[in-house]
Amino acid sequence: MKINNLLIGLGITLTFAGCSKDLKNNPTPPKSGDTTVTTTPPAPVPYNITEDFENGTKTAYAAADITLSTGSWNFNDALIGNLAADLKDGTKSVRIRTGSIAMNFDINGLTTLYIKHGKYGTDATSTWQLLMSTDQGATYTQVGSDISEINTTLVTDSFKVSVTGKVRFQIKKAGTTRINIDDITFKGTGDPGITVGTPDTGSGGDTGGGSGSASTPRDVTAGADAPPTTGDNSNLLFGNPSNATATLATMDNYLIDQKYYVESYNSTKGEPNWVSWHLDGTNTTNATGRLDNFAGWSGLPTGWYQVESNSYSGSGFDRGHNCPSADRTSSTDANSATFLMTNMIPQAPQNNQQTWANLENYLREQVVAGNEVYIIMGSYGTGGTGSNGTASTINSGHVNVPSNVWKVAVIIPKGDGDVARVTASTRVIAVNTPNINTIDSDWTKYITTIKSIETATGYTLLSRLPTAVRTALEVKVDNGAGA
């Protein structure tokens, strides 16, 4: 491990004063008639606080303020990554491209700052800077020299702090190659002036399963950012896999257009059979953050069982999104639509928070790289293993626990005439994972073919493509390149 000690200027000595009148701390009893009690000042209490970036979600590079366990941080052309290529101590770390991360809060009594860092994946060497502010972020000065990022594993640098009072820091990147930052540790004495909490850790799904009273059921409000109903960028452009229809007779294959995605809902199982949506850069603008406003959908036909926001409570399974929250951040309407319980399945926490989150992040990265993606996600079977063990159903039998969770993604360069642009050489990713808590976090280990998913489900995927193209794509096995 490499340790560099960089002295931060303004070497002002920090002093502490005490005014306790606890006689137990008085080494000499007061003399008769002396009404003044002399006490020994209490020793400064040391603190050691680490921001490990495990408790937070940011899946796009667009600038945004993110609440983490230590407080609010500004991410600019930076995200929280959890791919295999991300260097990380745990499951997540910061990935910075040409931008920065900065504290939106101050810390007091700091003596040493530790930062773990390294190169992202196979990216070339680049440089970054550590900057400090003593005026609540109004101005920053660089600490030491530029740091050349040559490390292919995480290394730790330490920075001595000799400034009294409150300070905050910014890590600023130069160049377009990417770096990872992890485990920023604040070591000091006294009251740091911050309260370390645990914010929501949702990563494409909910980690808690719901508790307390159910929220009021609601419908979907569609704004101008909703995908078109037909043609390019529409959610069902490549076909209706199960020929779902919006009739009462098809209660286990009931077509629901939630504007921001389309699904086949299974009333008997209390969950979607599949959900289909289009993804491009207009959907992930971070106009809103993750809302976490789980609710039942008020549009279900009369008499059908309505899964509530707290129906998964205590089950050991996450409220696992089909269409992810982070795929719909263009408005509160868009993000709210993803939190309807008709978009959820009982998903094993490790499946949801690691394997599935990694795949979702990877597909959003393809959008950042200039592509658009058509996605279909579904589940099938009965019986999964969550944090409380194996279960076939939850919510008193009203909600089926699927045995498998699958996804098919068609990736094409952004453009027009999408159906015609898909050929036998188009990249398609098909993944089928067991719904268990001991699953590997690397989604590429579960790559399969469209044909195998069709065999397991009985669906016909990509049915609106020309037969020759669809037949060729059905048997393609993606190599997971770049994942």
XYZ file of C-alpha atoms in Angstrom:
483
model
C 0.000 0.000 0.000
C 1.334 3.420 -0.967
C 1.017 6.182 1.647
C 1.842 9.784 0.745
C 1.623 12.408 3.478
C 0.710 15.743 1.984
C 0.651 18.714 4.335
C -2.316 21.014 3.961
C -1.421 24.644 4.658
C -2.686 26.990 7.347
C -1.071 25.123 10.248
C -3.174 26.460 13.098
C -3.145 24.562 16.389
C -6.514 23.221 17.508
C -7.268 23.602 21.236
C -10.054 22.225 23.400
C -11.569 23.610 26.615
C -13.702 21.973 29.294
C -15.921 23.285 32.039
C -17.141 20.142 33.778
C -17.696 20.256 37.573
C -17.677 16.479 38.072
C -15.828 15.987 41.357
C -14.725 12.536 40.241
C -12.396 14.236 37.765
C -10.824 16.565 40.378
C -7.448 15.202 41.523
C -7.214 17.588 44.534
C -10.142 18.122 46.961
C -10.994 21.803 47.383
C -9.697 23.556 50.475
C -12.110 24.574 53.213
C -13.974 27.707 52.184
C -12.881 27.441 48.549
C -16.002 27.475 46.396
C -14.127 27.011 43.095
C -13.654 23.470 41.793
C -10.749 22.924 39.403
C -11.279 20.121 36.904
C -9.118 18.306 34.403
C -10.299 19.047 30.850
C -11.646 15.888 29.173
C -9.412 14.413 26.513
C -10.587 15.122 22.954
C -12.616 12.199 21.623
C -11.144 10.757 18.421
C -13.348 9.870 15.471
C -12.803 7.745 12.399
C -15.566 8.086 9.775
C -15.519 6.351 6.392
C -17.635 7.096 3.349
C -17.587 3.733 1.560
C -20.232 4.612 -1.083
C -22.072 1.347 -0.396
C -25.249 3.081 0.789
C -26.302 5.085 -2.225
C -27.245 4.888 -5.876
C -26.183 6.964 -8.856
C -26.131 5.131 -12.171
C -25.658 7.971 -14.686
C -22.861 10.495 -15.239
C -25.153 13.534 -15.278
C -24.526 16.079 -12.494
C -26.600 15.559 -9.350
C -26.466 15.783 -5.561
C -26.570 12.338 -3.926
C -27.261 11.621 -0.260
C -24.773 9.114 1.150
C -24.126 7.877 4.688
C -21.959 10.903 5.561
C -24.172 13.535 3.937
C -24.872 15.121 0.560
C -22.233 14.879 -2.186
C -22.194 16.518 -5.589
C -21.396 14.163 -8.476
C -20.416 15.822 -11.767
C -19.708 13.436 -14.660
C -19.367 10.754 -12.021
C -21.434 7.821 -10.816
C -21.454 4.995 -8.282
C -20.242 1.927 -10.144
C -20.471 -1.754 -9.308
C -19.237 -3.430 -12.487
C -16.472 -6.013 -12.579
C -14.163 -3.354 -14.067
C -14.721 -0.998 -11.116
C -11.976 -1.179 -8.495
C -13.827 -1.373 -5.198
C -13.523 -2.410 -1.577
C -16.979 -3.938 -1.241
C -19.635 -3.868 -3.949
C -19.515 -0.210 -5.041
C -17.121 2.665 -5.658
C -17.121 6.057 -7.357
C -16.279 6.192 -11.053
C -15.219 9.638 -12.322
C -14.836 10.445 -15.997
C -14.161 14.131 -16.757
C -15.638 15.661 -13.648
C -15.557 15.630 -9.880
C -17.121 14.637 -6.604
C -17.419 17.175 -3.807
C -18.766 17.298 -0.268
C -21.825 19.514 0.238
C -21.077 19.561 3.975
C -18.190 20.504 6.282
C -16.307 18.385 8.789
C -14.632 19.737 11.929
C -11.484 18.702 13.815
C -10.035 16.735 10.913
C -6.407 15.620 11.226
C -5.959 13.096 8.400
C -7.821 12.248 5.206
C -7.398 8.828 3.562
C -8.494 8.070 -0.025
C -8.430 4.761 -1.909
C -8.049 5.121 -5.680
C -7.070 3.361 -8.908
C -7.720 3.151 -12.667
C -11.074 1.967 -13.989
C -10.780 -1.230 -16.021
C -8.171 -0.969 -18.770
C -8.345 2.817 -19.068
C -5.100 4.684 -19.645
C -3.177 6.658 -17.038
C -4.735 9.980 -16.045
C -4.445 12.607 -13.318
C -6.642 13.981 -10.572
C -6.464 16.626 -7.900
C -7.539 16.944 -4.287
C -8.916 20.397 -3.435
C -9.975 21.865 -0.103
C -12.379 24.632 0.910
C -12.473 26.480 4.218
C -15.371 28.750 3.239
C -18.187 26.212 2.755
C -17.364 25.519 -0.864
C -17.204 29.127 -2.085
C -13.561 28.718 -3.122
C -11.150 25.783 -3.343
C -7.365 25.488 -3.251
C -5.415 22.490 -4.488
C -3.820 20.231 -1.908
C -0.342 19.202 -3.018
C 0.442 18.246 -6.613
C -1.578 16.460 -9.290
C -1.853 12.733 -8.639
C -0.986 10.452 -11.549
C -3.371 7.500 -11.613
C -1.311 4.510 -12.719
C -2.701 1.953 -10.269
C -4.502 -1.183 -11.443
C -5.514 -2.059 -7.871
C -6.835 0.204 -5.150
C -4.091 2.038 -3.248
C -4.433 4.411 -0.325
C -3.036 7.920 0.019
C -3.165 9.897 3.242
C -3.349 13.669 3.525
C -2.371 15.423 6.763
C -4.713 18.238 7.761
C -3.380 21.071 9.923
C -6.302 23.438 9.440
C -8.514 24.251 12.390
C -12.230 24.663 11.968
C -14.487 23.319 9.263
C -13.283 22.043 5.891
C -14.693 20.206 2.900
C -13.031 18.510 -0.067
C -13.374 17.992 -3.796
C -11.739 15.342 -5.977
C -11.377 16.679 -9.507
C -10.490 14.623 -12.582
C -8.607 15.721 -15.712
C -8.864 13.962 -19.092
C -11.488 11.527 -20.364
C -10.098 8.275 -18.979
C -11.860 7.011 -15.872
C -10.748 6.416 -12.298
C -12.275 4.794 -9.231
C -12.405 6.381 -5.791
C -13.429 4.414 -2.704
C -13.371 4.504 1.103
C -12.722 8.168 1.918
C -11.873 8.108 5.629
C -11.977 11.163 7.890
C -9.821 10.853 11.010
C -9.880 13.556 13.650
C -10.717 14.550 17.206
C -13.609 16.342 18.820
C -17.072 16.775 17.355
C -16.911 16.278 13.567
C -20.182 18.153 13.163
C -21.805 15.504 10.964
C -24.170 12.647 11.736
C -23.484 9.442 9.865
C -26.679 7.776 8.761
C -27.775 5.044 6.367
C -29.772 6.329 3.399
C -31.770 4.192 1.046
C -29.533 1.732 -0.763
C -31.864 0.892 -3.582
C -30.077 -0.342 -6.669
C -32.667 -1.008 -9.296
C -34.995 -2.286 -6.582
C -35.907 -1.912 -2.932
C -33.759 -3.425 -0.217
C -36.267 -3.387 2.581
C -39.340 -5.216 1.381
C -41.705 -2.599 2.734
C -43.074 -2.097 6.234
C -45.748 -0.233 8.120
C -49.036 0.812 6.577
C -49.682 0.453 2.871
C -49.518 3.613 0.793
C -52.567 4.864 -1.061
C -52.933 3.163 -4.459
C -52.397 5.481 -7.401
C -52.576 5.612 -11.171
C -49.972 6.749 -13.711
C -49.749 10.334 -14.926
C -47.948 10.483 -18.247
C -46.034 13.595 -19.206
C -44.450 14.681 -22.466
C -41.412 12.539 -21.624
C -43.382 9.293 -21.959
C -42.267 7.162 -24.939
C -44.553 7.207 -28.007
C -47.259 4.560 -28.179
C -46.153 3.310 -31.606
C -43.169 3.520 -33.925
C -39.552 4.233 -33.043
C -38.804 4.339 -29.298
C -42.176 2.848 -28.352
C -42.119 0.297 -25.566
C -43.573 -2.589 -27.599
C -41.832 -1.895 -30.896
C -40.372 -5.394 -31.177
C -43.530 -7.259 -30.228
C -45.908 -8.512 -27.535
C -44.159 -11.709 -26.307
C -47.250 -13.454 -24.899
C -49.944 -11.773 -27.027
C -51.316 -10.158 -23.869
C -54.657 -8.336 -24.127
C -56.518 -5.925 -21.860
C -59.582 -8.120 -21.320
C -60.937 -9.617 -18.090
C -60.736 -13.091 -19.613
C -56.955 -12.816 -19.765
C -56.395 -12.036 -16.078
C -53.115 -13.994 -16.054
C -51.894 -12.353 -19.269
C -53.399 -8.889 -18.879
C -51.891 -6.106 -20.995
C -51.177 -2.894 -19.084
C -49.766 0.207 -20.764
C -48.179 2.243 -17.976
C -46.995 4.791 -20.579
C -43.377 4.608 -19.396
C -43.362 0.831 -19.927
C -45.794 -1.882 -21.056
C -46.374 -5.165 -19.271
C -48.231 -8.445 -19.143
C -49.670 -8.746 -15.626
C -50.515 -12.019 -13.915
C -53.354 -11.493 -11.439
C -53.077 -14.987 -9.976
C -49.378 -14.549 -9.256
C -49.629 -10.873 -8.232
C -46.720 -9.856 -10.471
C -45.765 -9.166 -14.103
C -45.085 -11.976 -16.544
C -42.880 -9.545 -18.447
C -42.247 -5.811 -18.815
C -41.015 -4.100 -22.006
C -39.517 -0.626 -22.452
C -37.228 1.516 -24.595
C -34.166 3.208 -23.133
C -32.151 6.150 -24.430
C -30.534 9.293 -23.070
C -33.837 11.177 -22.822
C -34.998 8.741 -20.127
C -32.036 9.173 -17.775
C -31.639 12.935 -17.461
C -31.747 12.905 -13.635
C -34.482 15.533 -13.604
C -35.633 13.685 -10.512
C -33.982 11.369 -8.043
C -35.172 7.996 -6.835
C -38.594 8.677 -5.277
C -39.187 5.392 -3.396
C -42.940 6.063 -3.489
C -44.019 2.420 -3.707
C -47.776 2.013 -4.133
C -50.424 -0.339 -5.405
C -51.873 0.413 -8.832
C -55.418 1.751 -8.718
C -56.185 0.673 -12.287
C -56.568 -3.058 -11.707
C -60.050 -4.425 -12.586
C -62.560 -4.640 -9.735
C -62.214 -7.808 -7.699
C -58.567 -8.486 -8.546
C -56.191 -8.719 -5.606
C -54.145 -5.535 -5.261
C -50.551 -5.946 -4.095
C -49.712 -3.112 -1.694
C -46.519 -1.240 -0.919
C -46.032 -3.248 2.285
C -47.046 -6.647 0.895
C -43.408 -7.857 0.830
C -42.770 -6.828 4.454
C -40.695 -9.352 6.398
C -40.569 -11.751 3.459
C -36.806 -11.730 2.961
C -37.298 -10.641 -0.647
C -36.772 -7.217 -2.225
C -39.438 -5.344 -4.101
C -37.509 -5.964 -7.310
C -38.239 -3.556 -10.143
C -38.739 -4.889 -13.656
C -38.367 -1.470 -15.305
C -35.711 0.094 -13.024
C -36.080 3.417 -11.264
C -32.783 4.620 -12.758
C -34.083 3.972 -16.292
C -36.795 6.581 -15.740
C -35.417 9.772 -14.148
C -36.717 12.261 -16.730
C -39.596 13.376 -14.474
C -41.426 12.570 -11.254
C -44.179 10.996 -13.365
C -41.654 8.670 -15.016
C -39.934 7.645 -11.793
C -43.216 7.237 -9.912
C -44.447 4.822 -12.579
C -41.575 2.450 -11.804
C -42.592 2.240 -8.127
C -46.035 0.776 -8.777
C -46.266 -2.696 -7.251
C -47.467 -4.078 -10.588
C -43.859 -3.494 -11.727
C -42.391 -5.600 -8.885
C -41.409 -9.205 -8.263
C -40.142 -10.805 -5.019
C -36.429 -10.852 -5.813
C -33.628 -12.336 -3.708
C -31.683 -9.374 -2.261
C -28.300 -10.394 -3.694
C -29.885 -11.116 -7.079
C -31.519 -7.691 -7.084
C -28.876 -5.501 -5.472
C -25.796 -6.985 -7.104
C -26.256 -9.191 -10.182
C -29.284 -7.402 -11.588
C -28.026 -3.952 -10.610
C -24.751 -4.642 -12.425
C -26.610 -5.598 -15.604
C -28.883 -2.552 -15.392
C -25.886 -0.260 -14.936
C -24.147 -1.871 -17.891
C -27.122 -1.267 -20.188
C -27.294 2.374 -19.131
C -23.601 2.654 -19.943
C -24.390 1.515 -23.472
C -26.753 4.478 -23.743
C -24.030 6.848 -22.539
C -21.821 5.361 -25.267
C -24.301 6.496 -27.951
C -26.740 3.595 -28.212
C -30.407 2.994 -27.556
C -31.668 -0.215 -25.990
C -34.927 -2.139 -26.245
C -35.392 -4.220 -23.087
C -37.770 -6.997 -22.069
C -37.555 -8.384 -18.541
C -39.578 -11.182 -17.043
C -39.687 -14.024 -14.558
C -41.084 -17.522 -14.439
C -41.409 -20.583 -12.223
C -42.116 -20.848 -8.513
C -39.729 -20.968 -5.578
C -36.807 -18.667 -4.769
C -34.399 -18.199 -1.880
C -34.255 -14.851 -0.104
C -32.587 -13.707 3.101
C -35.081 -15.711 5.181
C -34.698 -18.904 3.183
C -36.710 -20.563 0.424
C -40.328 -19.633 -0.293
C -42.885 -20.341 -3.016
C -45.195 -17.439 -2.187
C -45.362 -14.396 0.109
C -48.159 -12.109 1.313
C -50.322 -15.034 2.519
C -50.037 -16.739 -0.860
C -51.111 -13.720 -2.913
C -47.697 -13.153 -4.524
C -45.695 -15.835 -6.315
C -41.939 -16.051 -5.739
C -40.400 -16.783 -9.167
C -37.616 -19.305 -9.581
C -35.934 -17.429 -12.447
C -35.484 -13.838 -13.563
C -34.550 -13.093 -17.190
C -33.850 -10.184 -19.491
C -33.324 -9.626 -23.213
C -31.737 -6.397 -24.494
C -31.352 -5.303 -28.121
C -28.599 -2.692 -28.486
C -28.397 -0.475 -31.577
C -26.703 2.855 -32.319
C -29.050 5.770 -31.735
C -30.968 6.585 -34.906
C -34.248 6.220 -36.766
C -36.050 3.344 -38.431
C -35.165 0.986 -35.589
C -36.848 -2.207 -36.785
C -35.164 -1.977 -40.180
C -31.782 -1.298 -38.570
C -31.775 -4.567 -36.613
C -29.876 -7.264 -38.483
C -28.500 -10.719 -37.796
C -25.307 -9.048 -36.553
C -27.062 -6.732 -34.053
C -25.926 -7.176 -30.479
C -28.472 -8.881 -28.242
C -27.915 -9.793 -24.595
C -29.998 -12.580 -23.068
C -29.570 -13.341 -19.354
C -31.384 -15.877 -17.171
C -30.609 -15.944 -13.440
C -31.835 -18.166 -10.607
C -33.744 -16.167 -7.990
C -31.430 -17.072 -5.117
C -29.364 -15.161 -2.583
C -26.149 -17.077 -3.264
C -25.990 -15.888 -6.859
C -22.734 -14.602 -8.351
C -22.633 -10.815 -8.772
C -21.209 -11.192 -12.306
C -24.206 -11.209 -14.634
C -22.114 -12.391 -17.562
C -22.013 -15.840 -15.962
C -25.737 -16.168 -16.704
C -25.689 -15.229 -20.375
C -27.880 -17.516 -22.456
C -29.859 -17.400 -25.719
C -33.210 -15.877 -26.539
C -34.275 -19.329 -27.707
C -33.668 -20.885 -24.291
C -35.780 -18.194 -22.600
C -38.548 -18.747 -25.137
C -38.437 -22.485 -24.420
C -38.709 -21.874 -20.659
C -41.544 -19.342 -20.913
C -43.454 -20.251 -24.050
C -43.136 -16.664 -25.308
C -42.120 -15.460 -28.768
C -39.627 -12.637 -28.342
C -38.824 -9.977 -30.969
C -41.788 -11.195 -33.023
C -42.012 -8.016 -35.148
C -38.579 -8.505 -36.649
C -38.262 -10.199 -40.039
C -38.279 -13.977 -39.568
C -34.742 -14.505 -40.849
C -33.356 -11.812 -38.527
C -35.267 -13.081 -35.492
C -34.183 -16.662 -36.139
C -30.536 -15.621 -36.282
C -30.760 -13.522 -33.129
C -32.541 -16.277 -31.183
C -29.416 -18.427 -31.051
C -26.759 -15.742 -30.592
C -24.707 -15.928 -27.386
C -23.277 -12.581 -26.326
C -19.698 -12.600 -25.049
C -20.304 -9.921 -22.415
C -17.501 -7.830 -23.931
C -16.786 -4.701 -21.953
C -19.081 -5.669 -19.083
